[in-house]
Coordinates of C-alpha atoms in Angstrom, one line a residue:
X8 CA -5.0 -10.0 48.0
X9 CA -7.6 -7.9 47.1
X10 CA -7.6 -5.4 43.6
X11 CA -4.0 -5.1 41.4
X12 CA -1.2 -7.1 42.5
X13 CA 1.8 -5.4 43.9
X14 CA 4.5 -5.2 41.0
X15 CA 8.3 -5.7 41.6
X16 CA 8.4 -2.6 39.4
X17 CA 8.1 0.7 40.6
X18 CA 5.8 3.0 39.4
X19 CA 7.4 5.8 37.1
X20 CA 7.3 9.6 38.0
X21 CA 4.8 9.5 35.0
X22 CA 2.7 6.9 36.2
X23 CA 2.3 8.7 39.3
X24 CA 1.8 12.2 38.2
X25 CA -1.5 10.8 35.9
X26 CA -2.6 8.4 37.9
X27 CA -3.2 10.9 40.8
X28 CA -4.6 13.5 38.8
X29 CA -7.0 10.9 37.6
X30 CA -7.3 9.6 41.3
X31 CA -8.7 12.6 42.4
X32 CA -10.9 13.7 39.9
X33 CA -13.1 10.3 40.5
X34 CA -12.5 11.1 44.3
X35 CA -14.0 14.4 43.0
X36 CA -17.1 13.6 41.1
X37 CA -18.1 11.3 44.4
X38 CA -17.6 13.6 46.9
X39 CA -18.3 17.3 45.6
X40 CA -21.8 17.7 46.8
X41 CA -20.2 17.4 50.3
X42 CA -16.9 19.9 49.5
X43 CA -20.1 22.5 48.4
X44 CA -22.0 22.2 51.2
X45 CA -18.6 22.5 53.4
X46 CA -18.5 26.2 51.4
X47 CA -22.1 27.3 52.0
X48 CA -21.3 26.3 55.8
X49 CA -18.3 28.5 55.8
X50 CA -19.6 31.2 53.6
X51 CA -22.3 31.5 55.6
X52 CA -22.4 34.7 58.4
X53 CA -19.8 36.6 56.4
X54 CA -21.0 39.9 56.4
X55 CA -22.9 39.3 60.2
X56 CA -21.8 39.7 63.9
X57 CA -22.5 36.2 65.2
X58 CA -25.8 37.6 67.0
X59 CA -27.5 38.3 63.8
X60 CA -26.0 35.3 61.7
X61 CA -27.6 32.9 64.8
X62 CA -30.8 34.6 64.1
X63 CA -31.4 34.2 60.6
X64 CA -29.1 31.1 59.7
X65 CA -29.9 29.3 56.3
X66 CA -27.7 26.4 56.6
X67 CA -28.5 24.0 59.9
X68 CA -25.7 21.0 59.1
X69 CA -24.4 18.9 56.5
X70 CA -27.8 17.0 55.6
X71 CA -29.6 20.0 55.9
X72 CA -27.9 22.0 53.6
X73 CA -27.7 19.6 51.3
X74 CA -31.4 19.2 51.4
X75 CA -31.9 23.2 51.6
X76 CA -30.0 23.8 48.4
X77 CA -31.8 20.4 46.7
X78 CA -35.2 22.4 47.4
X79 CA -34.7 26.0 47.0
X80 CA -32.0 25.4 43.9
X81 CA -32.5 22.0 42.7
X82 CA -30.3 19.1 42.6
X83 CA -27.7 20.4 39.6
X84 CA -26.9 23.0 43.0
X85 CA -24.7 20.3 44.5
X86 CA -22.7 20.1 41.6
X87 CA -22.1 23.6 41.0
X88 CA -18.4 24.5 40.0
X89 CA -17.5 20.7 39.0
X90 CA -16.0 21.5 35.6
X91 CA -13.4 24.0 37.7
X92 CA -12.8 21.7 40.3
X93 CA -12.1 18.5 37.9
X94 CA -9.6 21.3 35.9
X95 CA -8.4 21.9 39.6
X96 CA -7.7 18.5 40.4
X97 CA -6.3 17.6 37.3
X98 CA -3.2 19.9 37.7
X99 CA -3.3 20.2 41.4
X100 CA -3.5 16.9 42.6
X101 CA -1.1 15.6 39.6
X102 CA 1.5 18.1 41.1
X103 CA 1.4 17.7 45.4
X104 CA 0.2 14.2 45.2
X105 CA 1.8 12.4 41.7
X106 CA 5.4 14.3 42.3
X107 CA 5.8 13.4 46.4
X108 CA 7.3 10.7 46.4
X109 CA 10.1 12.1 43.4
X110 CA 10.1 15.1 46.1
X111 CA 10.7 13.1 48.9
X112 CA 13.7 10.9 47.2
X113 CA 15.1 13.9 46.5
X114 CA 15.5 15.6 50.2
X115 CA 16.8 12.2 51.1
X116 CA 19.1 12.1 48.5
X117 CA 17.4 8.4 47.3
X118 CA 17.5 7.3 50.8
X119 CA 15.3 4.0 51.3
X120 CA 14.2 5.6 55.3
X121 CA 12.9 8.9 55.0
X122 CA 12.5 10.8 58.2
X123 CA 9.3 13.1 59.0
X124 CA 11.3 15.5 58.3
X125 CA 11.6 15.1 55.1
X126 CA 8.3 14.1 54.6
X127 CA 7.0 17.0 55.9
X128 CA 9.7 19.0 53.6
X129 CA 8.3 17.2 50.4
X130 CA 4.2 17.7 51.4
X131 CA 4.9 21.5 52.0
X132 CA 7.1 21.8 48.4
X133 CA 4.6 20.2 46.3
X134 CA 1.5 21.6 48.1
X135 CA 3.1 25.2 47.5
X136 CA 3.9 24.0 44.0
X137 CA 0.2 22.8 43.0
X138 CA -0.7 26.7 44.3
X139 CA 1.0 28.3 42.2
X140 CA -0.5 26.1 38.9
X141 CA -3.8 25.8 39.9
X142 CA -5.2 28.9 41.6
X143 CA -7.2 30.0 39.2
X144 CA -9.3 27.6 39.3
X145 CA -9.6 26.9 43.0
X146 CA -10.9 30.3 42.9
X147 CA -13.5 30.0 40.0
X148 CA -14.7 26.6 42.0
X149 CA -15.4 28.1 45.0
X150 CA -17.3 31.4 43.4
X151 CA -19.3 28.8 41.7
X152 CA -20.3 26.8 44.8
X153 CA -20.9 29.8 46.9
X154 CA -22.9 32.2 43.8
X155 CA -26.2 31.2 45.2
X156 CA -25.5 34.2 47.9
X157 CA -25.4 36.7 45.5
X158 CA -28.6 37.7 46.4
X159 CA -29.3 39.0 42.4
X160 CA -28.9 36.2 40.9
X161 CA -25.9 34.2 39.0
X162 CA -22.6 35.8 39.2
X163 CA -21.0 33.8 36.3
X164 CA -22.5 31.9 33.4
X165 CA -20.2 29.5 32.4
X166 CA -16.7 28.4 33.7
X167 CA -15.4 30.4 30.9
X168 CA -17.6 33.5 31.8
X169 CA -16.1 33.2 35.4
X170 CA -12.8 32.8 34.2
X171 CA -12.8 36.3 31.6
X172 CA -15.2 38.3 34.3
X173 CA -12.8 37.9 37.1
X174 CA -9.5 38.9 35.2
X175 CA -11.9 42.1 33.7
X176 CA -13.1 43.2 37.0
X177 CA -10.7 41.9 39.4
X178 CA -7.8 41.9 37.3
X179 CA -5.0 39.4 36.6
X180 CA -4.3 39.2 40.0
X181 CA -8.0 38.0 41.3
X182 CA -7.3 34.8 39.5
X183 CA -5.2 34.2 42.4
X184 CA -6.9 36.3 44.7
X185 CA -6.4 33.8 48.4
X186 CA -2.8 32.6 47.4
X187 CA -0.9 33.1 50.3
X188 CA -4.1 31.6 52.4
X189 CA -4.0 28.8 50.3
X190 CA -0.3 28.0 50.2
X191 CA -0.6 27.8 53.8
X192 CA -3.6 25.6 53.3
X193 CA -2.3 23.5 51.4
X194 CA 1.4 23.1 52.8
X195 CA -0.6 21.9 56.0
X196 CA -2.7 20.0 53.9
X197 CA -0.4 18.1 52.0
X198 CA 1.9 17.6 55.0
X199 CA -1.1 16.5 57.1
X200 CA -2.4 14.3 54.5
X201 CA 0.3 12.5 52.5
X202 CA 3.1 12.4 55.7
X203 CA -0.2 10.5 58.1
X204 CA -1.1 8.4 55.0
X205 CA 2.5 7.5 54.5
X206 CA 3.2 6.7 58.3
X207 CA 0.1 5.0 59.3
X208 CA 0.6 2.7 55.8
X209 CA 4.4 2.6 56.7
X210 CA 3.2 1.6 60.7
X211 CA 0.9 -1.0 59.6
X212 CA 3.2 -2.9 57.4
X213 CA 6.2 -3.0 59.5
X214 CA 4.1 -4.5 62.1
X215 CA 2.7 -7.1 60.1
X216 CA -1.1 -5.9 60.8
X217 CA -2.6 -5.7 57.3
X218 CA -0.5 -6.4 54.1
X219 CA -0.1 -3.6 51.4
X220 CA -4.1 -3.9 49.7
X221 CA -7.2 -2.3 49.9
X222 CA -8.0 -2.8 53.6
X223 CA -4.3 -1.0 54.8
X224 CA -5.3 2.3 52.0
X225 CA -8.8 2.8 53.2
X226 CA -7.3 2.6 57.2
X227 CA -4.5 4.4 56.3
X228 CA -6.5 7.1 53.9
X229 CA -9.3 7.1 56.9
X230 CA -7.1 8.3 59.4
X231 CA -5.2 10.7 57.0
X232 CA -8.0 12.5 56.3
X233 CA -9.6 12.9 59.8
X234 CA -6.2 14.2 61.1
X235 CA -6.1 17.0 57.5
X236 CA -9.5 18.1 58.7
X237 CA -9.0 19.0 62.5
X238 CA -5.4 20.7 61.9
X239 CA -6.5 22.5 58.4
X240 CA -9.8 23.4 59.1
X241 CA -9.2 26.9 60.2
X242 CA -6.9 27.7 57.5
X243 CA -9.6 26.3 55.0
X244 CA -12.5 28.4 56.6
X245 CA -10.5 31.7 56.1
X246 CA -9.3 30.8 52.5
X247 CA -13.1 30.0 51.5
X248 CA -14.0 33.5 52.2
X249 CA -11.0 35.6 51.1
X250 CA -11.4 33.8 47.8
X251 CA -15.1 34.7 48.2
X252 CA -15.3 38.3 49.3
X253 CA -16.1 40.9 47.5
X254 CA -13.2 43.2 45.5
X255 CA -12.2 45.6 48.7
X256 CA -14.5 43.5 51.2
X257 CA -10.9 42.7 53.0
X258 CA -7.3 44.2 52.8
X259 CA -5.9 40.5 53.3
X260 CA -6.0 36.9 54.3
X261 CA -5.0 38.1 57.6
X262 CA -7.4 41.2 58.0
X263 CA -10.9 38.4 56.8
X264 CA -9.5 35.9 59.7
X265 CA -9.2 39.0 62.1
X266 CA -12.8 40.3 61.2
X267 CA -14.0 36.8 61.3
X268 CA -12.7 36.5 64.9
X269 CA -14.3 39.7 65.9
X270 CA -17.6 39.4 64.6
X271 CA -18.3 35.5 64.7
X272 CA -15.6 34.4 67.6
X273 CA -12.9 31.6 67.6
X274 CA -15.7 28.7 66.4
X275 CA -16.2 30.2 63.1
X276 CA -12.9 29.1 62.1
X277 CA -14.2 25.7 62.3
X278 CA -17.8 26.6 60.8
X279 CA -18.2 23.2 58.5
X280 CA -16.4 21.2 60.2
X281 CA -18.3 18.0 59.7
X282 CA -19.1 18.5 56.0
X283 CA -15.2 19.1 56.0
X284 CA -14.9 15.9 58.0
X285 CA -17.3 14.0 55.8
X286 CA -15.8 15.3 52.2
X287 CA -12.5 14.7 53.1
X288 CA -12.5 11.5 54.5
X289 CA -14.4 10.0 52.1
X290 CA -12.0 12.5 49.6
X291 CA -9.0 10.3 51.1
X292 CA -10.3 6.7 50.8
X293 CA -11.7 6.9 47.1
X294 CA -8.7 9.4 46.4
X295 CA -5.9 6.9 47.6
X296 CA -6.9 3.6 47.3
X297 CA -7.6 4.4 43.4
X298 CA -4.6 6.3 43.3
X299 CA -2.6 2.6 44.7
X300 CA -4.4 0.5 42.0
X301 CA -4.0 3.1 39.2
X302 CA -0.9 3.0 39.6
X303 CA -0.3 -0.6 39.8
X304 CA -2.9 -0.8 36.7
X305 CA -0.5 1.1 34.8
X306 CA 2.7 -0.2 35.9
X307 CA 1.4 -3.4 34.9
X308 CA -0.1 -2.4 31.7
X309 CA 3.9 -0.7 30.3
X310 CA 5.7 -3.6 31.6
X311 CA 3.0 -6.2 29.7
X312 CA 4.0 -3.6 26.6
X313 CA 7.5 -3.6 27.0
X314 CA 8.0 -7.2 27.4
X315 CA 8.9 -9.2 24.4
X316 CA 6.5 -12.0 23.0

């Protein structure tokens, strides 16, 4: 057995909701330089046809625009928007990953089988769920990572300064500005995610391949994340730049994936596809198997409290 011992005790709601908040915010801090350079990918054409975007592209890949940003911005670049994405994945993740399995007993009535139907049920409630909570600051995040293409300079200052200057020019509602985009986003992206994850783990057990440690959650989180990437990507594409654009740049999330199908054709909609691939894949393994040993960590740590000397 490698890492924490399985417990005979399940983990609490409690447990689960911190311990996946947590989960991904390390999963963040690793990974972030990639989920930026996945924006500047997607970002990047916007307001070309795809003749002239071809013709004067600044991005060329994940490594090179990693390495573009390092030179013309400096290294900090790669990190820009962290404090909004750790605030993001601190209520967001907490809510569609820490409360799925409470959602899922619950469709199921505390059923030990759940069916993918109900699995799929659960990922689409608490994805919609951790929308509604965290949307400002999915928005903040990805005006941070994308600000170098302001042309003038910095857009916002601080997260703070983001946070006030969007509510004053935009209004209340641009704190949320890409929320229907995103619920669908992340409906497909919880279903996609947690229902393969729990199914490949689920597969893998019954069939006596790999027992329930670190080598079953990184196959199992591997393989999640590669299937959340190819059926979310397009969805992910057009949410980056509604969230993005300009105030009055589109009428809606469905008039930005229109123009973008007009202007730049049907492989925009996959524009970052690898850095997409890359982030969320490694997102996934770090994500769930400290997720697995956080909660065993803390499952053992309140049962050593609780029991008497």
């Amino acid at each position: 057995m490698v890492g924490f011992k399985a417990t005979d005790v399940p983990p609490t709601a409690t447990v689960k909701f911190l311990g996946a908040g947590t989960a991904a915010c390390i999963a963040d801090l690793i990974t972030f330089p990639l989920d930026t350079a996945k924006v500047r990918l997607q970002i990047q054409g916007e307001s070309q046809g795809s003749v002239r975007a071809a013709a004067s592209t600044q991005y060329r890949g994940v490594l090179g625009t990693i390495l573009t940003m390092v030179r013309t911005e400096g290294p900090r670049s790669l990190y820009n928007g962290l404090v909004a994405g750790l605030q993001r994945q601190m209520s967001f993740a907490s809510v569609r990953i820490g409360l799925y399995d409470s959602v899922k007993q619950f469709y199921t009535k505390g059923s030990e089988h759940a069916s993918i139907g109900s699995r799929l049920l659960a990922g689409s409630t608490t994805g919609a769920l951790a929308v509604a909570v965290a949307q400002p600051t999915d928005v903040v995040k990805v005006r941070f990572q994308a600000q170098a293409r302001a042309g003038a300079g910095r857009r916002y200052q601080s997260t703070f300064d983001a946070y006030k200057t969007i509510a004053r020019e935009e209004g209340f509602r641009g704190l949320w500005k890409g929320t229907s985009p995103n619920i669908a986003r992340n409906a497909i992206v919880n279903c996609a995610e947690l229902v393969t994850y729990d199914l490949i783990k689920d597969a893998l057990l019954k069939a006596h391949l790999m027992t329930d440690d670190l080598p079953c959650h990184f196959t199992s989180a591997f393989g999640a994340g590669f299937c959340t990437t190819v059926i979310a990507s397009p969805v992910d594409v057009v949410k980056t730049r509604y969230m993005n654009s300009a105030l009055g740049q589109y009428s809606s999330a469905g008039h930005c994936a229109l123009t973008m199908l007009q202007k730049e054709g049907p492989r925009a909609f996959y524009k970052g596809f690898m850095p997409s691939f890359l982030r969320l894949g490694s997102w996934n393994v770090v994500m769930f198997v400290t997720y697995e040993q956080l909660k065993r960590a803390l499952t053992t740590a309140c049962a050593s409290r609780e029991a008497p000397f």
